[in-house]
Amino acid sequence: MTAPGKDPDFARADAVAGLAREVDGLRRTIDPLRDVGGRVDDLGRLVGQLTDAVAALSKRPAATPAPSWLLLPTDPVLVEQLLGELCAWLHAVFLRYPDGVTALPECWLHHPDVVEELLWLMHAWCAAYQGKGASVQLAGDWHDRQRPGVVRRIRQNAGSCSIERHQTRPDWEQYPTGAVPVPGAETVGAIAGWWAAHRDDPAPEPAAPHAGCTTNGAPHR
């Protein structure tokens, strides 16, 4: 028996409508969860990538610090050895570039800032080409940014200087033309002694070219 005043069809329709509302509410709750599986997969891939990156960084060798010309120990032997290595590298690498030849003044050894620039550039080249972490990226950065930057600063700070500005001898002779030697290499010994023990005093007066030697040991004539 149906309760008085209640239409059986209306009661059933009302119940169905209520059930439909509940189903719709459940669907709205569940729908956002459908993407959780994909998001978990994405998160897993990201964690894996981060793990690989951290592992690669931990395997990368520590950077080798470059010696600073401005803070070298007061050891003439060490200073001269470092200058010898730098001169050899300049002859083999830096002076292969025409802008390096034109930018480097022959009095470069009398400019501590220029020596400092060239030292770190040499070590940057060694790291890019010969170090355990050598890579195409480091070599590209050396060519594209580091070397041009050093050349630009040397030209700006010392490019207009000359050996005559560091000496007073009236009979000064110029370097002969021909193959490009490392300018001023014959003064390495004098500069090393000055910088190692008397760097706060004026630099020694440069010797005449015929008194020194080129980088291959042949005297200037």
PDB file of C-alpha atoms in Angstrom:
ATOM      1  CA  MET A   1       0.000   0.000   0.000  1.00  0.00           C
ATOM      2  CA  THR A   2       1.224   3.468  -0.849  1.00  0.00           C
ATOM      3  CA  ALA A   3       1.057   6.045   1.912  1.00  0.00           C
ATOM      4  CA  PRO A   4      -1.835   8.426   1.527  1.00  0.00           C
ATOM      5  CA  GLY A   5      -0.993  11.482  -0.547  1.00  0.00           C
ATOM      6  CA  LYS A   6       2.161   9.874  -2.060  1.00  0.00           C
ATOM      7  CA  ASP A   7       2.368   9.181  -5.808  1.00  0.00           C
ATOM      8  CA  PRO A   8       4.444   6.006  -6.361  1.00  0.00           C
ATOM      9  CA  ASP A   9       5.818   7.243  -9.694  1.00  0.00           C
ATOM     10  CA  PHE A  10       6.870  10.574  -8.153  1.00  0.00           C
ATOM     11  CA  ALA A  11       8.641   8.816  -5.282  1.00  0.00           C
ATOM     12  CA  ARG A  12      10.596   6.628  -7.668  1.00  0.00           C
ATOM     13  CA  ALA A  13      11.567   9.611  -9.821  1.00  0.00           C
ATOM     14  CA  ASP A  14      12.719  11.523  -6.766  1.00  0.00           C
ATOM     15  CA  ALA A  15      14.839   8.564  -5.641  1.00  0.00           C
ATOM     16  CA  VAL A  16      16.398   8.203  -9.102  1.00  0.00           C
ATOM     17  CA  ALA A  17      17.183  11.921  -9.201  1.00  0.00           C
ATOM     18  CA  GLY A  18      18.870  11.695  -5.815  1.00  0.00           C
ATOM     19  CA  LEU A  19      20.894   8.721  -6.933  1.00  0.00           C
ATOM     20  CA  ALA A  20      21.917  10.591 -10.077  1.00  0.00           C
ATOM     21  CA  ARG A  21      23.111  13.511  -7.962  1.00  0.00           C
ATOM     22  CA  GLU A  22      25.204  11.165  -5.819  1.00  0.00           C
ATOM     23  CA  VAL A  23      26.724   9.511  -8.897  1.00  0.00           C
ATOM     24  CA  ASP A  24      27.536  12.920 -10.378  1.00  0.00           C
ATOM     25  CA  GLY A  25      29.182  13.966  -7.129  1.00  0.00           C
ATOM     26  CA  LEU A  26      31.287  10.792  -7.090  1.00  0.00           C
ATOM     27  CA  ARG A  27      32.283  11.367 -10.714  1.00  0.00           C
ATOM     28  CA  ARG A  28      33.431  14.915  -9.917  1.00  0.00           C
ATOM     29  CA  THR A  29      35.509  13.553  -7.067  1.00  0.00           C
ATOM     30  CA  ILE A  30      37.105  10.747  -9.070  1.00  0.00           C
ATOM     31  CA  ASP A  31      37.797  12.598 -12.345  1.00  0.00           C
ATOM     32  CA  PRO A  32      40.793  14.618 -11.019  1.00  0.00           C
ATOM     33  CA  LEU A  33      42.348  11.369  -9.818  1.00  0.00           C
ATOM     34  CA  ARG A  34      42.434   9.916 -13.346  1.00  0.00           C
ATOM     35  CA  ASP A  35      45.623  11.959 -14.134  1.00  0.00           C
ATOM     36  CA  VAL A  36      47.433  10.968 -10.937  1.00  0.00           C
ATOM     37  CA  GLY A  37      49.000   7.910 -12.545  1.00  0.00           C
ATOM     38  CA  GLY A  38      50.493   9.968 -15.358  1.00  0.00           C
ATOM     39  CA  ARG A  39      51.721  12.611 -12.963  1.00  0.00           C
ATOM     40  CA  VAL A  40      53.392   9.976 -10.802  1.00  0.00           C
ATOM     41  CA  ASP A  41      55.156   8.632 -13.907  1.00  0.00           C
ATOM     42  CA  ASP A  42      56.329  12.145 -14.835  1.00  0.00           C
ATOM     43  CA  LEU A  43      57.579  12.711 -11.302  1.00  0.00           C
ATOM     44  CA  GLY A  44      59.467   9.433 -11.415  1.00  0.00           C
ATOM     45  CA  ARG A  45      61.176  10.409 -14.665  1.00  0.00           C
ATOM     46  CA  LEU A  46      62.115  13.818 -13.234  1.00  0.00           C
ATOM     47  CA  VAL A  47      63.605  12.233 -10.118  1.00  0.00           C
ATOM     48  CA  GLY A  48      65.602   9.890 -12.344  1.00  0.00           C
ATOM     49  CA  GLN A  49      66.953  12.794 -14.404  1.00  0.00           C
ATOM     50  CA  LEU A  50      67.938  14.695 -11.262  1.00  0.00           C
ATOM     51  CA  THR A  51      69.677  11.615  -9.897  1.00  0.00           C
ATOM     52  CA  ASP A  52      71.688  11.246 -13.117  1.00  0.00           C
ATOM     53  CA  ALA A  53      72.624  14.940 -13.055  1.00  0.00           C
ATOM     54  CA  VAL A  54      73.826  14.778  -9.450  1.00  0.00           C
ATOM     55  CA  ALA A  55      75.830  11.631 -10.219  1.00  0.00           C
ATOM     56  CA  ALA A  56      77.477  13.336 -13.207  1.00  0.00           C
ATOM     57  CA  LEU A  57      78.388  16.364 -11.102  1.00  0.00           C
ATOM     58  CA  SER A  58      79.874  14.194  -8.369  1.00  0.00           C
ATOM     59  CA  LYS A  59      82.103  12.448 -10.935  1.00  0.00           C
ATOM     60  CA  ARG A  60      83.347  15.714 -12.435  1.00  0.00           C
ATOM     61  CA  PRO A  61      86.914  16.420 -11.281  1.00  0.00           C
ATOM     62  CA  ALA A  62      87.497  19.454  -9.121  1.00  0.00           C
ATOM     63  CA  ALA A  63      88.674  22.517 -10.996  1.00  0.00           C
ATOM     64  CA  THR A  64      92.418  23.125 -10.851  1.00  0.00           C
ATOM     65  CA  PRO A  65      93.132  26.612  -9.500  1.00  0.00           C
ATOM     66  CA  ALA A  66      95.320  28.789 -11.680  1.00  0.00           C
ATOM     67  CA  PRO A  67      98.325  30.423 -10.029  1.00  0.00           C
ATOM     68  CA  SER A  68      98.048  34.163  -9.547  1.00  0.00           C
ATOM     69  CA  TRP A  69     100.957  36.276 -10.747  1.00  0.00           C
ATOM     70  CA  LEU A  70      99.909  38.947  -8.283  1.00  0.00           C
ATOM     71  CA  LEU A  71     100.103  36.572  -5.300  1.00  0.00           C
ATOM     72  CA  LEU A  72     103.027  34.292  -6.210  1.00  0.00           C
ATOM     73  CA  PRO A  73     105.388  33.227  -3.414  1.00  0.00           C
ATOM     74  CA  THR A  74     108.670  35.103  -3.267  1.00  0.00           C
ATOM     75  CA  ASP A  75     110.647  32.286  -4.880  1.00  0.00           C
ATOM     76  CA  PRO A  76     112.723  33.359  -7.920  1.00  0.00           C
ATOM     77  CA  VAL A  77     113.066  29.782  -9.188  1.00  0.00           C
ATOM     78  CA  LEU A  78     109.290  29.218  -9.064  1.00  0.00           C
ATOM     79  CA  VAL A  79     108.582  32.566 -10.697  1.00  0.00           C
ATOM     80  CA  GLU A  80     111.027  31.966 -13.533  1.00  0.00           C
ATOM     81  CA  GLN A  81     109.693  28.464 -14.103  1.00  0.00           C
ATOM     82  CA  LEU A  82     106.158  29.806 -14.347  1.00  0.00           C
ATOM     83  CA  LEU A  83     107.227  32.503 -16.792  1.00  0.00           C
ATOM     84  CA  GLY A  84     109.051  29.925 -18.888  1.00  0.00           C
ATOM     85  CA  GLU A  85     105.912  27.806 -19.117  1.00  0.00           C
ATOM     86  CA  LEU A  86     103.864  30.861 -20.011  1.00  0.00           C
ATOM     87  CA  CYS A  87     106.299  31.923 -22.746  1.00  0.00           C
ATOM     88  CA  ALA A  88     106.239  28.431 -24.241  1.00  0.00           C
ATOM     89  CA  TRP A  89     102.437  28.449 -24.278  1.00  0.00           C
ATOM     90  CA  LEU A  90     102.304  31.929 -25.803  1.00  0.00           C
ATOM     91  CA  HIS A  91     104.614  30.797 -28.577  1.00  0.00           C
ATOM     92  CA  ALA A  92     102.674  27.569 -29.223  1.00  0.00           C
ATOM     93  CA  VAL A  93      99.108  28.828 -28.849  1.00  0.00           C
ATOM     94  CA  PHE A  94      98.371  32.478 -28.131  1.00  0.00           C
ATOM     95  CA  LEU A  95     100.585  33.980 -30.817  1.00  0.00           C
ATOM     96  CA  ARG A  96      99.023  31.738 -33.442  1.00  0.00           C
ATOM     97  CA  TYR A  97      96.128  34.193 -33.472  1.00  0.00           C
ATOM     98  CA  PRO A  98      96.749  37.414 -35.414  1.00  0.00           C
ATOM     99  CA  ASP A  99      94.849  39.561 -32.923  1.00  0.00           C
ATOM    100  CA  GLY A 100      96.954  38.053 -30.137  1.00  0.00           C
ATOM    101  CA  VAL A 101     100.131  39.079 -31.977  1.00  0.00           C
ATOM    102  CA  THR A 102      98.933  42.644 -32.519  1.00  0.00           C
ATOM    103  CA  ALA A 103      97.524  43.047 -29.002  1.00  0.00           C
ATOM    104  CA  LEU A 104     100.510  41.781 -27.005  1.00  0.00           C
ATOM    105  CA  PRO A 105     103.065  44.572 -26.544  1.00  0.00           C
ATOM    106  CA  GLU A 106     106.736  43.659 -26.362  1.00  0.00           C
ATOM    107  CA  CYS A 107     106.824  45.107 -22.864  1.00  0.00           C
ATOM    108  CA  TRP A 108     104.061  42.763 -21.609  1.00  0.00           C
ATOM    109  CA  LEU A 109     106.292  41.296 -18.897  1.00  0.00           C
ATOM    110  CA  HIS A 110     106.475  44.748 -17.315  1.00  0.00           C
ATOM    111  CA  HIS A 111     102.665  44.810 -16.907  1.00  0.00           C
ATOM    112  CA  PRO A 112     101.580  42.590 -13.974  1.00  0.00           C
ATOM    113  CA  ASP A 113      97.923  42.811 -15.019  1.00  0.00           C
ATOM    114  CA  VAL A 114      98.763  41.479 -18.492  1.00  0.00           C
ATOM    115  CA  VAL A 115     100.798  38.591 -17.054  1.00  0.00           C
ATOM    116  CA  GLU A 116      97.907  37.766 -14.717  1.00  0.00           C
ATOM    117  CA  GLU A 117      95.463  37.693 -17.627  1.00  0.00           C
ATOM    118  CA  LEU A 118      97.699  35.476 -19.734  1.00  0.00           C
ATOM    119  CA  LEU A 119      98.328  33.039 -16.876  1.00  0.00           C
ATOM    120  CA  TRP A 120      94.667  32.314 -16.244  1.00  0.00           C
ATOM    121  CA  LEU A 121      93.991  32.150 -19.976  1.00  0.00           C
ATOM    122  CA  MET A 122      96.735  29.532 -20.319  1.00  0.00           C
ATOM    123  CA  HIS A 123      95.241  27.462 -17.517  1.00  0.00           C
ATOM    124  CA  ALA A 124      91.751  27.827 -18.984  1.00  0.00           C
ATOM    125  CA  TRP A 125      93.133  26.476 -22.266  1.00  0.00           C
ATOM    126  CA  CYS A 126      94.771  23.548 -20.437  1.00  0.00           C
ATOM    127  CA  ALA A 127      91.488  22.753 -18.674  1.00  0.00           C
ATOM    128  CA  ALA A 128      89.571  22.894 -21.956  1.00  0.00           C
ATOM    129  CA  TYR A 129      91.979  20.768 -23.979  1.00  0.00           C
ATOM    130  CA  GLN A 130      94.102  18.692 -21.618  1.00  0.00           C
ATOM    131  CA  GLY A 131      92.400  18.393 -18.223  1.00  0.00           C
ATOM    132  CA  LYS A 132      90.324  15.438 -17.021  1.00  0.00           C
ATOM    133  CA  GLY A 133      87.214  17.518 -17.585  1.00  0.00           C
ATOM    134  CA  ALA A 134      88.272  18.690 -21.069  1.00  0.00           C
ATOM    135  CA  SER A 135      85.317  19.134 -23.380  1.00  0.00           C
ATOM    136  CA  VAL A 136      84.134  20.714 -26.600  1.00  0.00           C
ATOM    137  CA  GLN A 137      82.008  23.113 -24.538  1.00  0.00           C
ATOM    138  CA  LEU A 138      85.023  24.377 -22.574  1.00  0.00           C
ATOM    139  CA  ALA A 139      87.056  24.729 -25.760  1.00  0.00           C
ATOM    140  CA  GLY A 140      84.221  26.646 -27.408  1.00  0.00           C
ATOM    141  CA  ASP A 141      83.959  28.978 -24.423  1.00  0.00           C
ATOM    142  CA  TRP A 142      87.724  29.562 -24.546  1.00  0.00           C
ATOM    143  CA  HIS A 143      87.569  30.551 -28.207  1.00  0.00           C
ATOM    144  CA  ASP A 144      84.293  32.446 -28.134  1.00  0.00           C
ATOM    145  CA  ARG A 145      84.537  34.332 -24.839  1.00  0.00           C
ATOM    146  CA  GLN A 146      87.747  33.921 -22.836  1.00  0.00           C
ATOM    147  CA  ARG A 147      90.500  34.487 -25.398  1.00  0.00           C
ATOM    148  CA  PRO A 148      88.779  37.444 -27.132  1.00  0.00           C
ATOM    149  CA  GLY A 149      88.095  39.004 -23.719  1.00  0.00           C
ATOM    150  CA  VAL A 150      91.749  38.814 -22.687  1.00  0.00           C
ATOM    151  CA  VAL A 151      92.890  40.170 -26.061  1.00  0.00           C
ATOM    152  CA  ARG A 152      90.471  43.070 -25.731  1.00  0.00           C
ATOM    153  CA  ARG A 153      91.606  43.989 -22.221  1.00  0.00           C
ATOM    154  CA  ILE A 154      95.303  43.736 -23.085  1.00  0.00           C
ATOM    155  CA  ARG A 155      94.758  46.008 -26.067  1.00  0.00           C
ATOM    156  CA  GLN A 156      92.805  48.487 -23.945  1.00  0.00           C
ATOM    157  CA  ASN A 157      95.196  48.536 -20.985  1.00  0.00           C
ATOM    158  CA  ALA A 158      98.610  48.104 -22.568  1.00  0.00           C
ATOM    159  CA  GLY A 159      98.157  48.128 -26.312  1.00  0.00           C
ATOM    160  CA  SER A 160      99.559  51.631 -26.753  1.00  0.00           C
ATOM    161  CA  CYS A 161     102.605  50.900 -24.587  1.00  0.00           C
ATOM    162  CA  SER A 162     106.064  50.105 -25.917  1.00  0.00           C
ATOM    163  CA  ILE A 163     109.363  48.904 -24.565  1.00  0.00           C
ATOM    164  CA  GLU A 164     110.769  52.429 -24.932  1.00  0.00           C
ATOM    165  CA  ARG A 165     108.410  53.627 -22.222  1.00  0.00           C
ATOM    166  CA  HIS A 166     110.167  51.324 -19.762  1.00  0.00           C
ATOM    167  CA  GLN A 167     113.746  52.335 -20.519  1.00  0.00           C
ATOM    168  CA  THR A 168     115.871  55.376 -21.206  1.00  0.00           C
ATOM    169  CA  ARG A 169     118.678  54.014 -23.406  1.00  0.00           C
ATOM    170  CA  PRO A 170     119.248  56.153 -26.504  1.00  0.00           C
ATOM    171  CA  ASP A 171     120.654  53.235 -28.542  1.00  0.00           C
ATOM    172  CA  TRP A 172     117.626  50.974 -28.187  1.00  0.00           C
ATOM    173  CA  GLU A 173     117.180  48.577 -31.119  1.00  0.00           C
ATOM    174  CA  GLN A 174     113.915  47.127 -32.394  1.00  0.00           C
ATOM    175  CA  TYR A 175     113.205  43.427 -32.787  1.00  0.00           C
ATOM    176  CA  PRO A 176     114.014  42.060 -36.243  1.00  0.00           C
ATOM    177  CA  THR A 177     111.191  41.095 -38.564  1.00  0.00           C
ATOM    178  CA  GLY A 178     110.383  37.488 -39.413  1.00  0.00           C
ATOM    179  CA  ALA A 179     108.873  34.708 -37.345  1.00  0.00           C
ATOM    180  CA  VAL A 180     107.071  36.100 -34.334  1.00  0.00           C
ATOM    181  CA  PRO A 181     109.049  35.451 -31.111  1.00  0.00           C
ATOM    182  CA  VAL A 182     107.544  35.875 -27.676  1.00  0.00           C
ATOM    183  CA  PRO A 183     108.170  39.580 -27.099  1.00  0.00           C
ATOM    184  CA  GLY A 184     110.365  40.368 -24.127  1.00  0.00           C
ATOM    185  CA  ALA A 185     111.182  36.712 -23.375  1.00  0.00           C
ATOM    186  CA  GLU A 186     114.824  37.641 -22.847  1.00  0.00           C
ATOM    187  CA  THR A 187     113.873  39.597 -19.726  1.00  0.00           C
ATOM    188  CA  VAL A 188     112.265  36.612 -17.939  1.00  0.00           C
ATOM    189  CA  GLY A 189     115.201  36.231 -15.533  1.00  0.00           C
ATOM    190  CA  ALA A 190     115.279  39.901 -14.566  1.00  0.00           C
ATOM    191  CA  ILE A 191     111.497  40.093 -14.235  1.00  0.00           C
ATOM    192  CA  ALA A 192     111.401  36.895 -12.159  1.00  0.00           C
ATOM    193  CA  GLY A 193     113.978  38.250  -9.713  1.00  0.00           C
ATOM    194  CA  TRP A 194     112.161  41.561  -9.438  1.00  0.00           C
ATOM    195  CA  TRP A 195     108.691  40.102  -8.988  1.00  0.00           C
ATOM    196  CA  ALA A 196     109.805  37.410  -6.578  1.00  0.00           C
ATOM    197  CA  ALA A 197     111.730  39.643  -4.205  1.00  0.00           C
ATOM    198  CA  HIS A 198     111.150  43.321  -5.066  1.00  0.00           C
ATOM    199  CA  ARG A 199     107.725  43.567  -6.653  1.00  0.00           C
ATOM    200  CA  ASP A 200     106.872  46.745  -4.727  1.00  0.00           C
ATOM    201  CA  ASP A 201     109.892  48.492  -6.276  1.00  0.00           C
ATOM    202  CA  PRO A 202     109.989  49.832  -9.850  1.00  0.00           C
ATOM    203  CA  ALA A 203     110.479  47.167 -12.501  1.00  0.00           C
ATOM    204  CA  PRO A 204     114.043  46.645 -13.757  1.00  0.00           C
ATOM    205  CA  GLU A 205     115.015  48.615 -16.824  1.00  0.00           C
ATOM    206  CA  PRO A 206     114.706  46.414 -19.934  1.00  0.00           C
ATOM    207  CA  ALA A 207     117.904  45.240 -21.578  1.00  0.00           C
ATOM    208  CA  ALA A 208     118.671  45.923 -25.230  1.00  0.00           C
ATOM    209  CA  PRO A 209     117.298  43.233 -27.599  1.00  0.00           C
ATOM    210  CA  HIS A 210     120.736  42.045 -28.747  1.00  0.00           C
ATOM    211  CA  ALA A 211     121.590  41.129 -25.145  1.00  0.00           C
ATOM    212  CA  GLY A 212     118.752  38.624 -24.800  1.00  0.00           C
ATOM    213  CA  CYS A 213     117.468  35.503 -26.487  1.00  0.00           C
ATOM    214  CA  THR A 214     114.363  34.492 -28.355  1.00  0.00           C
ATOM    215  CA  THR A 215     112.119  31.719 -27.101  1.00  0.00           C
ATOM    216  CA  ASN A 216     114.108  29.102 -29.005  1.00  0.00           C
ATOM    217  CA  GLY A 217     117.362  30.147 -27.377  1.00  0.00           C
ATOM    218  CA  ALA A 218     118.833  31.980 -30.380  1.00  0.00           C
ATOM    219  CA  PRO A 219     120.168  35.437 -29.517  1.00  0.00           C
ATOM    220  CA  HIS A 220     118.768  38.545 -31.196  1.00  0.00           C
ATOM    221  CA  ARG A 221     121.054  40.083 -33.742  1.00  0.00           C
TER     222      ARG A 221
END
